[in-house]
XYZ file of C-alpha atoms in Angstrom:
462
model
C 7.824 -40.162 18.608
C 8.342 -39.562 14.859
C 8.587 -36.080 13.527
C 5.430 -34.621 12.235
C 4.196 -31.382 10.545
C 1.080 -29.338 10.848
C -0.209 -26.703 8.496
C -2.209 -23.711 9.875
C -4.444 -21.597 7.728
C -5.612 -18.814 9.833
C -7.822 -15.947 8.889
C -5.641 -12.750 8.321
C -7.406 -10.690 11.083
C -5.780 -9.928 14.401
C -8.440 -11.455 16.534
C -8.044 -14.754 14.640
C -4.355 -14.766 13.885
C -2.974 -13.947 17.356
C -4.801 -16.815 18.929
C -4.050 -19.242 16.137
C -0.214 -18.354 16.431
C -0.371 -18.786 20.316
C -2.031 -22.203 19.795
C 0.738 -23.176 17.440
C 3.324 -22.091 19.923
C 1.602 -24.075 22.846
C 1.366 -27.231 20.579
C 5.151 -26.815 19.801
C 6.026 -26.458 23.470
C 4.175 -29.704 24.372
C 5.177 -31.728 21.383
C 8.819 -31.524 20.568
C 8.676 -33.766 17.483
C 6.120 -31.318 15.841
C 6.786 -28.506 13.497
C 4.218 -26.020 12.174
C 3.923 -23.883 8.884
C 1.504 -21.007 9.166
C 0.131 -19.914 5.736
C -0.713 -16.187 5.450
C -3.167 -14.954 2.947
C -1.503 -12.264 0.792
C -4.153 -9.919 -0.506
C -4.794 -6.120 -0.490
C -7.706 -6.659 2.081
C -5.165 -7.905 4.654
C -4.546 -4.983 7.251
C -1.018 -3.625 7.422
C -0.869 -4.444 11.205
C -1.369 -8.174 10.344
C 1.786 -7.861 8.167
C 3.659 -6.170 10.979
C 2.619 -8.862 13.451
C 3.808 -11.703 11.050
C 7.105 -9.878 10.542
C 7.628 -9.632 14.280
C 6.872 -13.277 14.563
C 9.102 -14.236 11.820
C 11.926 -12.471 13.681
C 11.373 -14.185 16.944
C 10.125 -17.691 16.077
C 12.130 -20.806 16.141
C 12.831 -22.826 13.014
C 10.031 -25.335 14.202
C 7.456 -22.439 13.439
C 7.570 -21.045 9.900
C 5.317 -18.230 8.427
C 4.821 -18.478 4.714
C 2.964 -15.961 2.677
C 0.786 -17.456 -0.120
C 1.135 -16.278 -3.683
C -0.529 -12.949 -4.070
C -3.732 -13.075 -6.191
C -6.138 -10.068 -6.616
C -8.190 -11.515 -9.519
C -11.770 -12.515 -9.691
C -12.802 -11.626 -6.205
C -16.712 -11.081 -5.797
C -17.381 -12.148 -2.355
C -15.529 -13.471 0.861
C -16.343 -16.968 -0.258
C -14.669 -16.492 -3.726
C -11.849 -15.129 -1.977
C -11.200 -18.278 0.014
C -11.903 -20.464 -2.944
C -9.300 -18.503 -5.046
C -6.740 -19.309 -2.243
C -7.061 -23.010 -2.486
C -4.713 -23.671 -5.379
C -2.113 -21.466 -3.607
C -2.427 -23.324 -0.384
C -2.077 -26.563 -2.218
C 0.915 -25.266 -4.173
C 2.637 -24.130 -0.860
C 2.013 -27.392 1.004
C 3.317 -29.330 -1.818
C 6.532 -27.379 -1.737
C 6.664 -27.964 1.986
C 6.249 -31.758 1.739
C 8.575 -32.065 -1.378
C 11.338 -30.203 0.405
C 11.219 -32.750 3.244
C 10.769 -35.921 1.180
C 13.656 -37.982 2.826
C 12.953 -40.803 5.113
C 13.673 -38.684 8.230
C 11.621 -35.663 7.261
C 8.428 -34.805 9.161
C 5.308 -36.408 7.800
C 2.223 -34.161 7.312
C -0.333 -34.991 9.923
C -3.123 -32.424 9.263
C -4.440 -28.902 8.581
C -5.826 -26.538 11.178
C -7.971 -24.149 9.477
C -9.806 -21.001 10.600
C -13.443 -21.265 11.436
C -14.325 -19.304 8.265
C -11.904 -21.157 6.003
C -13.670 -24.641 5.980
C -13.101 -24.667 2.171
C -9.554 -25.593 2.818
C -10.902 -28.995 4.155
C -10.784 -29.910 0.377
C -6.999 -29.254 0.201
C -6.416 -31.371 3.271
C -8.394 -34.051 1.701
C -6.196 -33.982 -1.424
C -3.156 -34.693 0.789
C -4.889 -37.430 2.596
C -4.773 -35.787 6.065
C -7.458 -34.837 8.561
C -8.607 -31.255 9.197
C -9.243 -29.432 12.428
C -11.366 -26.299 12.734
C -9.747 -23.529 14.852
C -12.813 -21.659 16.494
C -11.977 -18.259 17.856
C -15.344 -17.843 19.467
C -16.729 -19.820 22.465
C -18.396 -23.207 22.733
C -21.854 -21.768 23.365
C -21.657 -19.914 20.149
C -20.522 -22.919 18.276
C -23.591 -24.648 19.660
C -25.671 -21.848 18.549
C -24.448 -21.791 14.988
C -24.868 -25.567 14.723
C -28.526 -25.138 15.785
C -29.256 -22.198 13.534
C -27.826 -24.091 10.579
C -30.021 -27.120 11.604
C -33.353 -25.337 11.929
C -32.681 -23.212 8.742
C -31.989 -26.360 6.725
C -34.783 -28.432 8.216
C -37.535 -25.807 9.123
C -36.478 -22.891 6.857
C -35.608 -20.697 9.798
C -35.252 -16.947 8.867
C -33.028 -15.150 11.373
C -34.278 -11.691 10.106
C -37.900 -12.489 10.812
C -37.009 -13.864 14.155
C -34.944 -10.790 15.088
C -38.080 -8.782 14.289
C -40.008 -10.594 16.796
C -40.303 -11.117 20.669
C -39.540 -14.790 20.253
C -36.994 -16.917 22.039
C -34.934 -19.940 20.826
C -34.237 -23.035 22.895
C -30.571 -23.741 22.027
C -28.562 -26.727 23.085
C -25.848 -25.686 25.218
C -27.685 -22.771 26.743
C -29.546 -22.984 30.089
C -31.635 -19.947 29.314
C -33.832 -19.308 26.290
C -32.025 -17.020 23.736
C -33.917 -13.742 22.829
C -34.572 -12.627 19.357
C -33.020 -9.172 20.139
C -29.582 -10.591 20.793
C -29.313 -12.294 17.489
C -25.697 -11.757 16.183
C -25.214 -8.948 13.619
C -23.685 -11.078 10.925
C -26.529 -13.644 11.026
C -28.864 -10.766 10.044
C -26.784 -9.950 7.045
C -27.916 -11.150 3.612
C -24.266 -10.926 2.558
C -22.901 -12.796 5.426
C -25.430 -15.415 6.525
C -25.069 -17.809 3.500
C -21.407 -18.263 3.775
C -21.632 -18.665 7.491
C -24.162 -21.462 7.050
C -21.941 -23.164 4.493
C -19.024 -22.990 6.794
C -21.035 -24.399 9.566
C -22.310 -27.310 7.484
C -18.791 -28.379 6.843
C -17.715 -28.643 10.477
C -18.803 -32.249 10.655
C -16.263 -33.051 7.901
C -13.367 -32.040 10.274
C -11.892 -34.416 12.651
C -12.258 -31.992 15.526
C -12.881 -28.410 16.442
C -10.348 -26.635 18.590
C -12.115 -24.110 20.646
C -10.626 -21.127 22.470
C -12.395 -21.608 25.707
C -12.008 -23.823 28.920
C -14.173 -26.220 30.555
C -14.873 -24.354 33.784
C -16.245 -21.366 31.923
C -18.451 -23.282 29.464
C -19.099 -26.701 31.006
C -22.758 -26.972 29.919
C -21.884 -25.907 26.298
C -18.963 -28.112 25.988
C -20.872 -31.087 27.365
C -23.588 -30.440 24.779
C -21.317 -30.687 21.843
C -21.119 -34.384 20.513
C -20.393 -34.015 16.818
C -17.743 -33.011 15.759
C -15.524 -33.655 18.741
C -14.250 -30.586 20.381
C -10.969 -29.507 22.136
C -11.509 -26.682 24.638
C -7.687 -25.773 25.084
C -8.159 -22.144 26.121
C -7.794 -19.464 27.180
C -5.417 -18.903 24.319
C -4.101 -15.332 24.761
C -1.018 -13.265 24.134
C -0.682 -11.571 27.617
C 3.015 -10.936 27.703
C 3.175 -7.274 26.586
C 3.322 -4.796 29.386
C 2.698 -1.712 27.101
C 5.330 0.319 28.759
C 7.694 0.797 25.926
C 5.335 2.523 23.671
C 2.693 3.756 26.255
C 4.538 5.210 29.172
C 2.068 8.100 29.627
C -0.839 5.733 29.917
C 0.963 3.423 32.257
C 2.206 6.189 34.440
C -1.209 7.624 34.915
C -2.547 4.276 35.996
C 0.351 3.954 38.343
C -0.960 7.094 40.105
C -4.482 5.722 40.674
C -5.806 3.695 43.635
C -6.312 -0.117 43.140
C -9.360 -1.239 41.273
C -10.524 2.382 40.936
C -10.563 2.990 37.161
C -13.221 2.004 34.596
C -11.672 1.282 31.304
C -13.709 1.853 28.094
C -12.423 0.131 24.894
C -14.486 -1.159 21.986
C -11.923 -3.200 19.898
C -10.120 -2.419 16.709
C -13.269 -1.688 14.807
C -15.304 0.009 17.498
C -16.338 3.808 17.212
C -19.223 5.932 17.937
C -21.103 8.872 16.406
C -20.603 12.423 17.785
C -23.947 12.320 19.660
C -23.100 8.991 21.149
C -19.766 10.238 22.272
C -21.421 13.084 24.151
C -23.763 10.544 25.935
C -20.767 8.477 27.262
C -18.860 11.553 28.290
C -22.015 12.686 30.348
C -22.356 9.233 31.865
C -18.601 9.187 32.946
C -18.712 12.646 34.301
C -21.965 12.052 36.188
C -20.688 8.675 37.749
C -17.781 10.259 39.374
C -15.631 7.130 38.714
C -12.086 7.406 37.460
C -11.921 6.444 33.916
C -9.540 5.570 30.979
C -11.425 5.961 27.700
C -10.015 4.767 24.334
C -11.968 7.069 21.987
C -11.467 6.471 18.236
C -12.832 8.465 15.214
C -15.231 6.489 13.018
C -14.247 5.991 9.380
C -15.947 8.147 6.754
C -19.295 6.843 5.495
C -18.985 4.221 2.850
C -15.274 3.628 3.542
C -14.102 0.111 4.689
C -11.519 1.376 7.059
C -10.785 0.925 10.793
C -11.355 3.650 13.126
C -8.431 6.124 13.720
C -7.180 8.280 16.503
C -8.453 11.849 16.729
C -6.009 14.614 15.946
C -7.915 16.639 18.536
C -9.659 14.704 21.255
C -11.896 17.675 21.926
C -13.360 17.539 18.522
C -16.427 15.434 19.546
C -16.472 15.650 23.180
C -18.779 18.100 25.251
C -17.288 21.541 25.668
C -15.156 21.636 28.844
C -15.326 17.854 29.430
C -11.532 17.304 29.393
C -11.017 20.198 31.846
C -13.743 19.133 34.187
C -12.596 15.558 34.483
C -8.776 16.295 34.345
C -8.458 15.061 37.898
C -10.030 11.703 37.548
C -10.003 10.783 33.790
C -7.888 10.318 30.740
C -9.109 10.105 27.201
C -6.710 8.378 24.850
C -6.675 6.932 21.238
C -5.599 3.431 20.737
C -5.212 1.439 23.887
C -2.737 -1.233 25.026
C -5.732 -3.342 26.268
C -3.772 -6.252 27.738
C -1.461 -3.834 29.725
C -4.423 -1.833 30.931
C -6.417 -4.834 32.100
C -3.371 -6.344 33.748
C -2.820 -3.073 35.771
C -3.985 -3.153 39.392
C -5.671 0.167 39.069
C -8.209 -1.105 36.584
C -11.457 -2.142 38.286
C -13.959 -2.569 35.462
C -14.087 -2.854 31.610
C -16.811 -1.359 29.363
C -16.299 -3.553 26.247
C -17.574 -4.484 22.908
C -17.757 -8.106 24.116
C -15.480 -9.596 21.583
C -14.455 -13.151 22.643
C -10.817 -12.371 22.976
C -11.582 -9.378 25.135
C -13.893 -11.387 27.262
C -11.272 -14.025 27.905
C -8.575 -11.391 28.644
C -10.920 -9.674 31.284
C -11.490 -13.024 32.821
C -7.770 -13.832 32.912
C -7.049 -10.542 34.703
C -10.172 -10.773 36.920
C -11.679 -7.509 35.644
C -15.559 -7.419 35.471
C -17.154 -6.396 32.258
C -20.125 -4.130 31.223
C -21.368 -5.324 27.793
C -21.847 -2.966 24.828
C -21.671 -5.227 21.688
C -21.061 -3.625 18.337
C -20.879 -6.307 15.476
C -20.163 -10.012 14.640
C -21.191 -12.452 17.365
C -20.885 -9.829 20.171
C -24.533 -9.606 20.997
C -24.578 -13.380 21.639
C -21.468 -13.030 23.866
C -23.168 -10.128 25.772
C -26.152 -12.442 26.383
C -24.017 -15.273 27.398
C -21.898 -13.147 29.904
C -24.732 -11.291 31.461
C -27.649 -13.839 31.503
C -26.113 -17.269 31.009
C -22.994 -16.983 33.116
C -23.614 -13.963 35.397
C -20.113 -12.608 34.770
C -21.048 -9.322 33.409
C -23.431 -6.279 33.846
C -25.358 -4.917 30.896
C -25.175 -1.452 29.276
C -26.966 -2.388 26.079
C -27.057 -6.138 25.164
C -28.583 -5.669 21.786
C -26.749 -2.622 20.523
C -25.517 -2.658 16.881
C -23.018 -0.111 15.615
C -24.832 0.294 12.317
C -28.314 0.820 13.770
C -28.000 4.638 14.450
C -29.446 3.983 17.956
C -28.144 6.472 20.673
C -27.774 4.864 24.195
C -28.610 7.711 26.663
C -26.390 8.936 29.451
C -28.574 7.552 32.375
C -28.554 3.958 30.980
C -24.649 4.145 30.481
C -24.202 5.690 34.001
C -26.275 2.940 35.595
C -24.141 0.254 33.895
C -20.921 1.929 34.976
C -22.119 2.184 38.756
C -23.172 -1.374 38.809
C -19.933 -2.467 37.110
C -17.793 -0.642 39.701
C -19.446 -2.089 42.832
C -16.775 -3.564 44.740
C -18.764 -6.023 46.928
C -20.883 -7.469 44.173
C -21.361 -11.116 43.553
C -20.389 -10.626 39.892
C -17.000 -9.237 40.888
C -16.401 -12.197 43.121
C -17.463 -14.705 40.396
C -15.107 -13.066 37.950
C -12.265 -13.319 40.388
C -12.941 -16.959 40.949
C -13.194 -17.523 37.179
C -9.930 -15.785 36.778
C -8.243 -18.294 38.987
C -9.897 -21.256 37.223
C -8.877 -19.872 33.699
C -5.151 -19.922 34.970
C -5.430 -23.407 36.568
C -7.075 -24.836 33.381
C -3.688 -24.225 31.447
C -1.488 -25.748 34.246
C -0.197 -29.242 34.269
C -3.256 -31.516 35.014
C -5.703 -28.664 34.253
C -8.808 -29.204 31.983
C -7.237 -27.441 29.020
C -3.884 -29.043 29.593
C -5.473 -32.427 29.337
C -7.486 -31.587 26.363
C -4.523 -30.323 24.451
C -2.803 -33.774 25.290
C -5.847 -35.357 23.821
C -5.534 -33.287 20.663
C -1.850 -33.978 20.256
C -2.387 -37.735 20.693
C -5.220 -37.693 18.152
C -3.114 -35.863 15.703
C 0.018 -38.003 16.006
C -1.772 -41.244 15.597
């Protein structure tokens, strides 16, 4: 097979970048004539942990996987869409250098762009080079169905998601068995700032040669079969599950080592998840009343008006009820940042109270740990609906929660969710264990995702 080159343009956010890089590595492992260049947006909005991750990948990657920072450009940015538009000339410039540096007869030919689900403007750059584009979709197939449907009824029927959310209505969505309730409308679709660029992105999916979706057929068979155009490639679950967390988190892992199997409920709400002081007290009350062992990743919210990620508390007792740490010292541990993969992989972990981010859902399925859904932002309300109602793989704490609503979920509701989550003979727990086995088989030779990846490679290398 002749040598070929792909260009990846991922979003510079950890939830998008890691799965994109793991997909690149998977493609390289299966197609030895392929090389990949990953272009990294170079802007002040990019979190420092993204730069740290990229540097670690540069240090450990083979010469077939290159990471290239785009030219830094801080000028004329008024919105997310304008930021992406401003990057197009820099992407073109970088790809021209890549192709010119390998202009000999035996050099790899450029066969396509793989662009993040929010970076569809980069299709224009791929068109200039005369190569096809593929969308890398970091959410699930059902949500892709949902977005395509919302875009269609918005354009054809003037559908207004804000008015719909204020109603008790339901939507019949292709790819969903159950009607979708208004209360679970994803947060970003209700945003006047985010909804227009989301629509524009979705309109352009049909211009791509295909959509690579981080899911697997056995999990979302109905949603996958409902997607006809553009063609999709469900090649997941694409995860980085290699870290064991012990090098930097010995205290946490040692504590888990001392707990009985499947006895600990793990609470973790993603890199942007945090709660008010009043909500923290309700969670603490629920954990104490439930009597279950727990490991709680508790982060301090950023100051109002600051676009920062939550940080670790200097003093964990600051927002907790008086005496809580002392009363629960025998069964619980409150921490700051958590090594989520390592905790989910540990045999002591028996349940996961999660913000329902798609990567977290796939990780919990991979390790066979059932989830209690507590969505915060983005598409997480949809994911919670899908896991609880559509797939029956999770229990609900508050399916329509939004972190900017000011709502306080009460102790009793949280406690009920935790008790339901930790039932060891529940049908949901058995279904999650079965789905865990299916997720691993999907990636094995002859598995569904293995075969879809073969199809993708054949399509790209034509």
